[in-house]
XYZ file of C-alpha atoms in Angstrom:
450
model
C 0.000 0.000 0.000
C 2.851 2.374 0.865
C 4.519 1.684 -2.477
C 1.305 2.374 -4.368
C 0.751 5.597 -2.452
C 4.286 6.817 -3.135
C 3.742 6.323 -6.854
C 0.825 8.739 -6.736
C 2.661 11.487 -4.847
C 4.159 14.345 -6.900
C 7.608 13.657 -8.370
C 10.016 16.127 -6.687
C 12.972 15.451 -8.985
C 12.872 18.905 -10.669
C 12.859 20.589 -7.249
C 16.076 18.758 -6.393
C 17.649 19.364 -9.814
C 17.620 23.158 -10.033
C 18.057 26.001 -7.556
C 16.376 28.404 -10.003
C 13.387 26.084 -10.227
C 13.024 26.175 -6.434
C 13.368 29.969 -6.323
C 10.841 30.581 -9.083
C 8.427 28.070 -7.582
C 8.305 30.149 -4.401
C 8.187 33.451 -6.307
C 5.358 32.182 -8.466
C 3.335 31.093 -5.455
C 3.573 34.591 -3.969
C 2.681 36.231 -7.292
C -0.273 33.969 -7.956
C -1.791 34.690 -4.569
C -1.838 38.435 -5.218
C -2.833 38.014 -8.864
C -5.894 35.997 -8.031
C -6.934 38.540 -5.422
C -7.068 41.149 -8.194
C -8.502 38.653 -10.686
C -11.628 38.428 -8.533
C -11.780 42.066 -7.472
C -11.440 43.560 -10.966
C -14.464 41.962 -12.725
C -16.491 42.284 -9.529
C -15.733 46.002 -9.418
C -16.819 46.358 -13.055
C -20.027 44.507 -12.187
C -20.680 46.857 -9.264
C -20.038 49.929 -11.411
C -22.088 48.840 -14.439
C -24.338 45.895 -13.559
C -23.730 44.560 -17.075
C -22.441 41.072 -17.976
C -21.371 42.450 -21.357
C -19.236 45.100 -19.640
C -17.510 42.376 -17.631
C -17.020 40.197 -20.701
C -15.621 43.179 -22.621
C -12.547 42.982 -20.410
C -11.500 39.996 -22.525
C -11.781 42.048 -25.704
C -9.640 44.815 -24.203
C -6.960 42.291 -23.286
C -6.920 40.443 -26.605
C -4.969 42.752 -28.942
C -2.151 43.571 -26.468
C -1.823 39.875 -25.699
C -1.478 38.903 -29.357
C 0.965 41.683 -30.250
C 3.164 41.567 -27.159
C 2.965 37.790 -26.842
C 4.466 37.299 -30.291
C 7.032 40.054 -29.747
C 7.851 38.676 -26.311
C 8.650 35.327 -27.902
C 11.192 36.905 -30.235
C 12.547 39.025 -27.372
C 13.082 35.923 -25.221
C 15.460 34.517 -27.862
C 17.493 37.740 -28.126
C 17.580 39.452 -24.701
C 18.632 38.711 -21.138
C 15.569 36.907 -19.848
C 16.228 37.949 -16.264
C 15.912 41.619 -17.258
C 12.721 40.940 -19.189
C 11.201 39.170 -16.211
C 12.269 41.833 -13.715
C 11.018 44.705 -15.852
C 7.634 43.179 -16.550
C 7.155 42.054 -12.950
C 7.833 45.600 -11.742
C 5.410 46.934 -14.357
C 2.679 44.575 -13.174
C 3.222 45.830 -9.637
C 2.813 49.442 -10.787
C -0.473 48.580 -12.500
C -1.678 47.105 -9.220
C -0.884 50.473 -7.622
C -3.098 52.157 -10.236
C -5.985 49.851 -9.288
C -5.436 50.639 -5.625
C -5.395 54.423 -6.150
C -8.548 54.276 -8.294
C -10.361 52.132 -5.721
C -9.487 54.623 -2.970
C -10.984 57.529 -4.922
C -14.350 58.893 -3.673
C -15.930 57.831 -7.001
C -13.823 55.105 -8.694
C -13.741 55.465 -12.480
C -14.487 52.644 -14.904
C -11.976 53.426 -17.654
C -8.819 52.822 -15.557
C -9.987 49.248 -14.994
C -9.964 48.557 -18.724
C -6.647 50.387 -19.192
C -5.042 48.263 -16.483
C -6.546 45.083 -17.961
C -4.947 45.916 -21.319
C -1.626 46.807 -19.681
C -1.547 43.581 -17.683
C -2.215 41.633 -20.872
C 0.673 43.357 -22.663
C 3.178 42.818 -19.848
C 2.116 39.216 -19.340
C 2.554 38.643 -23.076
C 6.103 39.991 -22.869
C 6.991 38.025 -19.747
C 5.528 34.585 -20.343
C 7.843 33.510 -23.228
C 10.921 34.519 -21.219
C 9.754 32.269 -18.402
C 8.564 29.388 -20.558
C 11.569 29.234 -22.857
C 13.917 28.306 -20.014
C 12.038 25.291 -18.682
C 13.708 22.896 -21.120
C 17.134 24.166 -20.004
C 16.783 23.848 -16.256
C 14.917 20.536 -16.059
C 16.140 17.233 -17.572
C 14.213 15.839 -20.529
C 12.657 12.960 -18.602
C 11.473 15.273 -15.788
C 9.394 17.641 -17.920
C 6.031 16.155 -16.932
C 7.018 16.205 -13.259
C 8.091 19.849 -13.549
C 4.815 20.771 -15.233
C 2.909 19.024 -12.443
C 4.847 20.869 -9.728
C 4.335 24.230 -11.430
C 0.643 23.515 -11.834
C 0.442 22.448 -8.193
C 1.928 25.784 -7.172
C -0.507 27.609 -9.429
C -3.464 25.762 -7.950
C -2.493 26.573 -4.369
C -2.537 30.269 -5.250
C -5.676 29.848 -7.331
C -7.535 28.292 -4.399
C -6.318 30.640 -1.667
C -6.548 33.828 -3.759
C -10.156 33.599 -5.007
C -11.462 32.082 -1.778
C -10.047 34.907 0.308
C -10.708 37.580 -2.316
C -14.451 36.988 -2.228
C -14.432 37.524 1.538
C -12.002 40.461 1.387
C -13.971 42.316 -1.292
C -17.280 41.670 0.466
C -16.136 42.847 3.888
C -13.113 45.095 3.289
C -13.648 46.438 -0.235
C -11.815 46.334 -3.538
C -9.006 48.564 -2.288
C -7.876 46.014 0.287
C -7.682 43.285 -2.339
C -5.593 45.536 -4.580
C -3.339 46.457 -1.644
C -2.584 42.771 -1.089
C -1.710 42.490 -4.785
C 0.746 45.389 -4.515
C 2.485 43.753 -1.551
C 2.823 40.383 -3.277
C 4.361 41.922 -6.408
C 6.851 43.836 -4.257
C 7.965 40.555 -2.684
C 8.060 38.925 -6.115
C 10.400 41.573 -7.538
C 12.763 41.148 -4.581
C 12.875 37.384 -5.210
C 13.486 37.863 -8.939
C 16.522 40.007 -8.145
C 18.208 36.818 -6.877
C 17.879 35.003 -10.197
C 20.881 34.116 -12.291
C 21.576 36.181 -15.372
C 20.182 34.569 -18.530
C 21.862 36.198 -21.553
C 20.981 35.128 -25.097
C 23.262 33.142 -27.374
C 26.089 35.184 -28.885
C 24.658 34.820 -32.401
C 21.039 35.591 -31.450
C 19.227 37.906 -33.844
C 17.284 40.957 -32.775
C 13.484 40.568 -32.583
C 11.992 40.792 -36.064
C 8.940 39.817 -38.051
C 11.104 37.387 -40.007
C 12.122 35.620 -36.801
C 8.529 35.440 -35.609
C 7.481 34.020 -38.979
C 10.224 31.398 -38.736
C 8.783 30.170 -35.450
C 5.251 30.154 -36.875
C 6.369 28.090 -39.882
C 7.976 25.530 -37.603
C 4.806 25.216 -35.512
C 2.643 24.890 -38.644
C 4.874 22.107 -39.973
C 4.419 19.995 -36.816
C 0.925 18.438 -36.596
C 1.468 17.444 -32.966
C 2.270 21.011 -31.911
C -0.529 22.369 -34.062
C -2.958 20.026 -32.340
C -1.959 21.179 -28.862
C -2.524 24.816 -29.792
C -5.812 24.257 -31.634
C -7.436 22.060 -28.995
C -6.576 24.376 -26.128
C -7.774 27.418 -28.088
C -11.104 25.751 -28.922
C -11.652 24.462 -25.373
C -11.061 27.874 -23.817
C -13.084 29.795 -26.399
C -16.193 27.690 -25.937
C -15.936 26.728 -22.263
C -14.266 29.518 -20.270
C -17.254 31.220 -18.576
C -15.426 32.910 -15.679
C -16.676 36.349 -16.716
C -20.286 35.342 -16.005
C -19.668 33.666 -12.651
C -20.997 36.728 -10.742
C -24.256 36.437 -12.700
C -24.369 32.644 -12.399
C -24.109 33.029 -8.632
C -27.050 35.459 -8.741
C -29.120 33.040 -10.868
C -28.515 30.256 -8.351
C -29.368 32.593 -5.446
C -25.901 31.961 -4.011
C -23.933 35.205 -4.136
C -21.859 33.899 -1.240
C -20.460 31.192 -3.535
C -18.682 33.481 -6.019
C -15.227 33.016 -4.536
C -15.815 29.263 -4.365
C -16.804 29.214 -8.045
C -13.505 30.777 -9.032
C -11.606 28.438 -6.722
C -13.455 25.185 -7.503
C -11.569 24.467 -10.719
C -8.309 24.838 -8.870
C -9.467 22.386 -6.218
C -9.889 19.743 -8.912
C -6.530 20.605 -10.432
C -4.905 20.460 -7.009
C -6.368 17.001 -6.389
C -4.861 15.796 -9.664
C -1.570 17.502 -8.885
C -1.279 15.859 -5.490
C -1.729 12.457 -7.142
C 0.317 13.204 -10.269
C 3.204 10.803 -9.661
C 1.791 8.347 -12.214
C 1.931 10.973 -15.001
C 5.740 10.848 -15.026
C 5.555 7.264 -16.309
C 3.213 8.028 -19.237
C 4.603 8.516 -22.756
C 1.357 9.166 -24.717
C 0.979 12.818 -23.757
C -1.297 13.595 -26.708
C -3.979 11.523 -24.999
C -3.649 13.841 -22.004
C -4.312 16.862 -24.232
C -7.403 15.445 -25.935
C -8.924 13.589 -22.978
C -8.369 16.446 -20.553
C -9.915 19.046 -22.881
C -12.944 16.839 -23.553
C -13.396 16.270 -19.808
C -13.206 20.016 -19.225
C -16.017 20.607 -21.730
C -18.268 17.861 -20.374
C -17.911 19.123 -16.811
C -18.628 22.721 -17.850
C -21.765 21.589 -19.675
C -22.944 19.857 -16.504
C -22.090 22.937 -14.397
C -24.404 25.051 -16.537
C -27.183 22.469 -16.449
C -27.440 21.799 -12.702
C -29.302 24.182 -10.428
C -27.902 22.988 -7.104
C -24.904 25.141 -6.182
C -22.968 22.260 -4.628
C -23.329 20.139 -7.764
C -22.179 23.117 -9.805
C -19.077 23.463 -7.632
C -18.310 19.739 -7.991
C -18.592 20.025 -11.776
C -16.259 23.013 -11.808
C -13.747 21.009 -9.769
C -13.925 18.118 -12.257
C -13.425 20.615 -15.085
C -10.292 21.898 -13.357
C -8.846 18.394 -13.155
C -9.474 17.906 -16.870
C -7.831 21.231 -17.709
C -4.750 20.354 -15.682
C -4.420 16.956 -17.361
C -4.578 18.624 -20.764
C -2.068 21.236 -19.610
C 0.410 18.586 -18.458
C 0.260 17.014 -21.904
C 0.760 20.315 -23.721
C 3.651 21.461 -21.552
C 5.449 18.111 -21.808
C 5.117 17.941 -25.587
C 6.326 21.517 -25.995
C 9.384 21.095 -23.802
C 10.278 17.664 -25.176
C 10.127 18.512 -28.879
C 10.904 22.193 -29.598
C 14.565 23.086 -30.434
C 16.225 25.455 -27.973
C 16.996 28.075 -30.644
C 13.262 28.405 -31.383
C 12.029 27.989 -27.823
C 11.328 31.667 -27.124
C 9.393 32.254 -30.340
C 7.376 29.084 -29.890
C 6.709 30.145 -26.295
C 5.220 33.330 -27.761
C 2.843 31.205 -29.815
C 2.068 29.202 -26.683
C 1.069 32.440 -24.952
C -1.551 32.936 -27.632
C -2.715 29.327 -27.352
C -2.848 29.577 -23.558
C -4.355 33.035 -23.211
C -6.217 34.195 -26.309
C -8.800 31.443 -25.922
C -9.819 32.543 -22.404
C -9.971 36.203 -23.466
C -12.250 35.400 -26.411
C -14.134 32.975 -24.189
C -14.957 35.771 -21.756
C -16.351 37.859 -24.601
C -18.389 34.902 -25.899
C -19.737 34.007 -22.458
C -20.546 37.616 -21.551
C -22.349 38.298 -24.844
C -24.334 35.048 -24.715
C -25.226 35.525 -21.057
C -26.648 38.938 -21.887
C -28.719 37.333 -24.642
C -29.834 33.960 -23.204
C -28.795 34.010 -19.546
C -25.733 32.891 -17.588
C -26.634 29.208 -17.215
C -27.270 28.618 -20.902
C -24.037 30.436 -21.761
C -22.164 27.923 -19.595
C -23.769 24.627 -20.664
C -23.926 25.392 -24.397
C -20.249 26.365 -24.366
C -19.348 23.060 -22.748
C -21.202 21.103 -25.431
C -19.504 23.098 -28.194
C -16.132 22.452 -26.532
C -16.576 18.659 -26.619
C -17.686 18.741 -30.252
C -14.741 20.904 -31.358
C -12.194 18.767 -29.508
C -13.549 15.629 -31.174
C -13.350 17.207 -34.631
C -9.792 18.491 -34.100
C -8.581 15.138 -32.755
C -9.988 13.420 -35.853
C -8.333 15.985 -38.144
C -4.926 15.733 -36.400
C -4.483 12.019 -35.568
C -0.726 12.323 -34.945
C -1.492 14.111 -31.693
C -3.341 11.053 -30.397
C -0.466 8.741 -31.392
C 2.319 10.922 -29.962
C 4.827 8.818 -28.001
C 7.813 10.504 -26.366
C 9.920 7.368 -26.858
C 9.443 7.208 -30.630
C 8.679 10.758 -31.782
C 11.496 12.093 -33.994
C 11.482 15.607 -32.554
C 11.472 14.289 -28.978
C 14.406 11.975 -29.718
C 16.298 14.801 -31.402
C 15.693 17.045 -28.414
C 16.744 14.255 -26.035
C 19.969 13.694 -27.978
C 20.762 17.429 -27.837
C 20.796 17.228 -24.024
C 18.659 19.188 -21.568
C 18.725 19.960 -17.887
C 20.106 22.436 -15.377
C 23.295 24.217 -16.316
C 25.046 22.838 -13.236
C 24.363 19.300 -14.527
C 25.849 19.946 -17.978
C 29.453 20.473 -19.024
C 30.546 23.965 -19.906
C 30.170 27.467 -18.414
C 27.848 28.085 -15.473
C 25.027 30.649 -15.221
C 26.100 34.243 -15.463
C 28.931 33.535 -17.885
C 29.646 35.463 -21.072
C 27.287 35.461 -24.054
C 27.101 32.132 -25.752
C 27.116 30.096 -22.553
C 24.238 27.872 -21.484
C 22.700 29.840 -18.623
C 20.454 28.543 -15.927
C 16.892 29.723 -16.165
C 13.390 29.882 -14.849
C 10.415 27.560 -14.836
C 7.300 28.331 -16.763
C 4.861 30.530 -14.894
C 1.810 32.558 -15.614
C 1.766 36.048 -14.194
C -1.504 37.967 -14.251
C -3.099 40.653 -12.154
């Protein structure tokens, strides 16, 4: 029994392999806590100021263009600049935007337009930062530990995602939006101080400056790989059709359970956390494409059920199941990306991953908000879940190589394995902080939002 239990526990190998991984794991946990506080307070403040589900959903539209533009540019920048500087600069910028939210909330009559301006600014900075973080994962973690690293990073994310929304709902209800934003400011201050301790991560000596030609080169590579294309397309479809977070305040009203709003935002993370705490078995799986497809389909089915049920506790259970499905799909995507993409293209492909990871939710908020205003919150949720399952099935049929992906036989995975991956201290050659052209240590993937 003990042996079976130990196989389910998270694999801590990446934590032991890299000091930068440990540092960024802690930094990310702090950042996520503050980010999720603001993530709840911002749409709730828009709801209080306007009373319109469309106004809340419009936040996704405001965030979309900056995310696309700066996400693609950030990918090229990650291949040509010191990633530590990119991360520090964007993290400090996110903290300043949190200050703007705090000042506006403290005003006698808070204005609506700064909320949209900050939402767009956060999207731009997150688009710049994410590729710099993502592109270093394959360097600091050995090839055969990529799934374990993804599970640990997701576990960290879920802890913040559960604590942040759960407390934010209480904080906003009893202490106001300003208090939630103040907590966000404090967490980003701590995060910047932690990032100052990171090793320098200069680009290769022959790296080109960011350009449209370089971005196009990365896009052509992604288009030529059906497995990669499948991971992007399925995640984009799943989030577009079944990401109803923008209408949660109205869903809570429909169910006569306003008290449950924080729990709605946190429920998905509870399911993801449960999977993360029992993720040891995922390190022994090689068919990661099945994770992507099965997890996305499970996410859609659970969202459809969440919109159909009228009992709040059943809704929360469905949202938790959806979160577990999303995490399983995410583990598959992250593992495939880090096992197959060449290091010289990693930043630009990470920029494309930002779009895959984030554009879908932004468009999904617009879709959910518009449909909720037309047909009601519950129908917006269940119909999106049904559409998600249908689109995932069609994409899986159109891209069968994703379903048959095997890390032991895939040509790109074997090529990447032969090239050698892992922490700089485990590889021959210069150590982090050396001159340009060395193989620097780096940072784990992380998502940073306000």
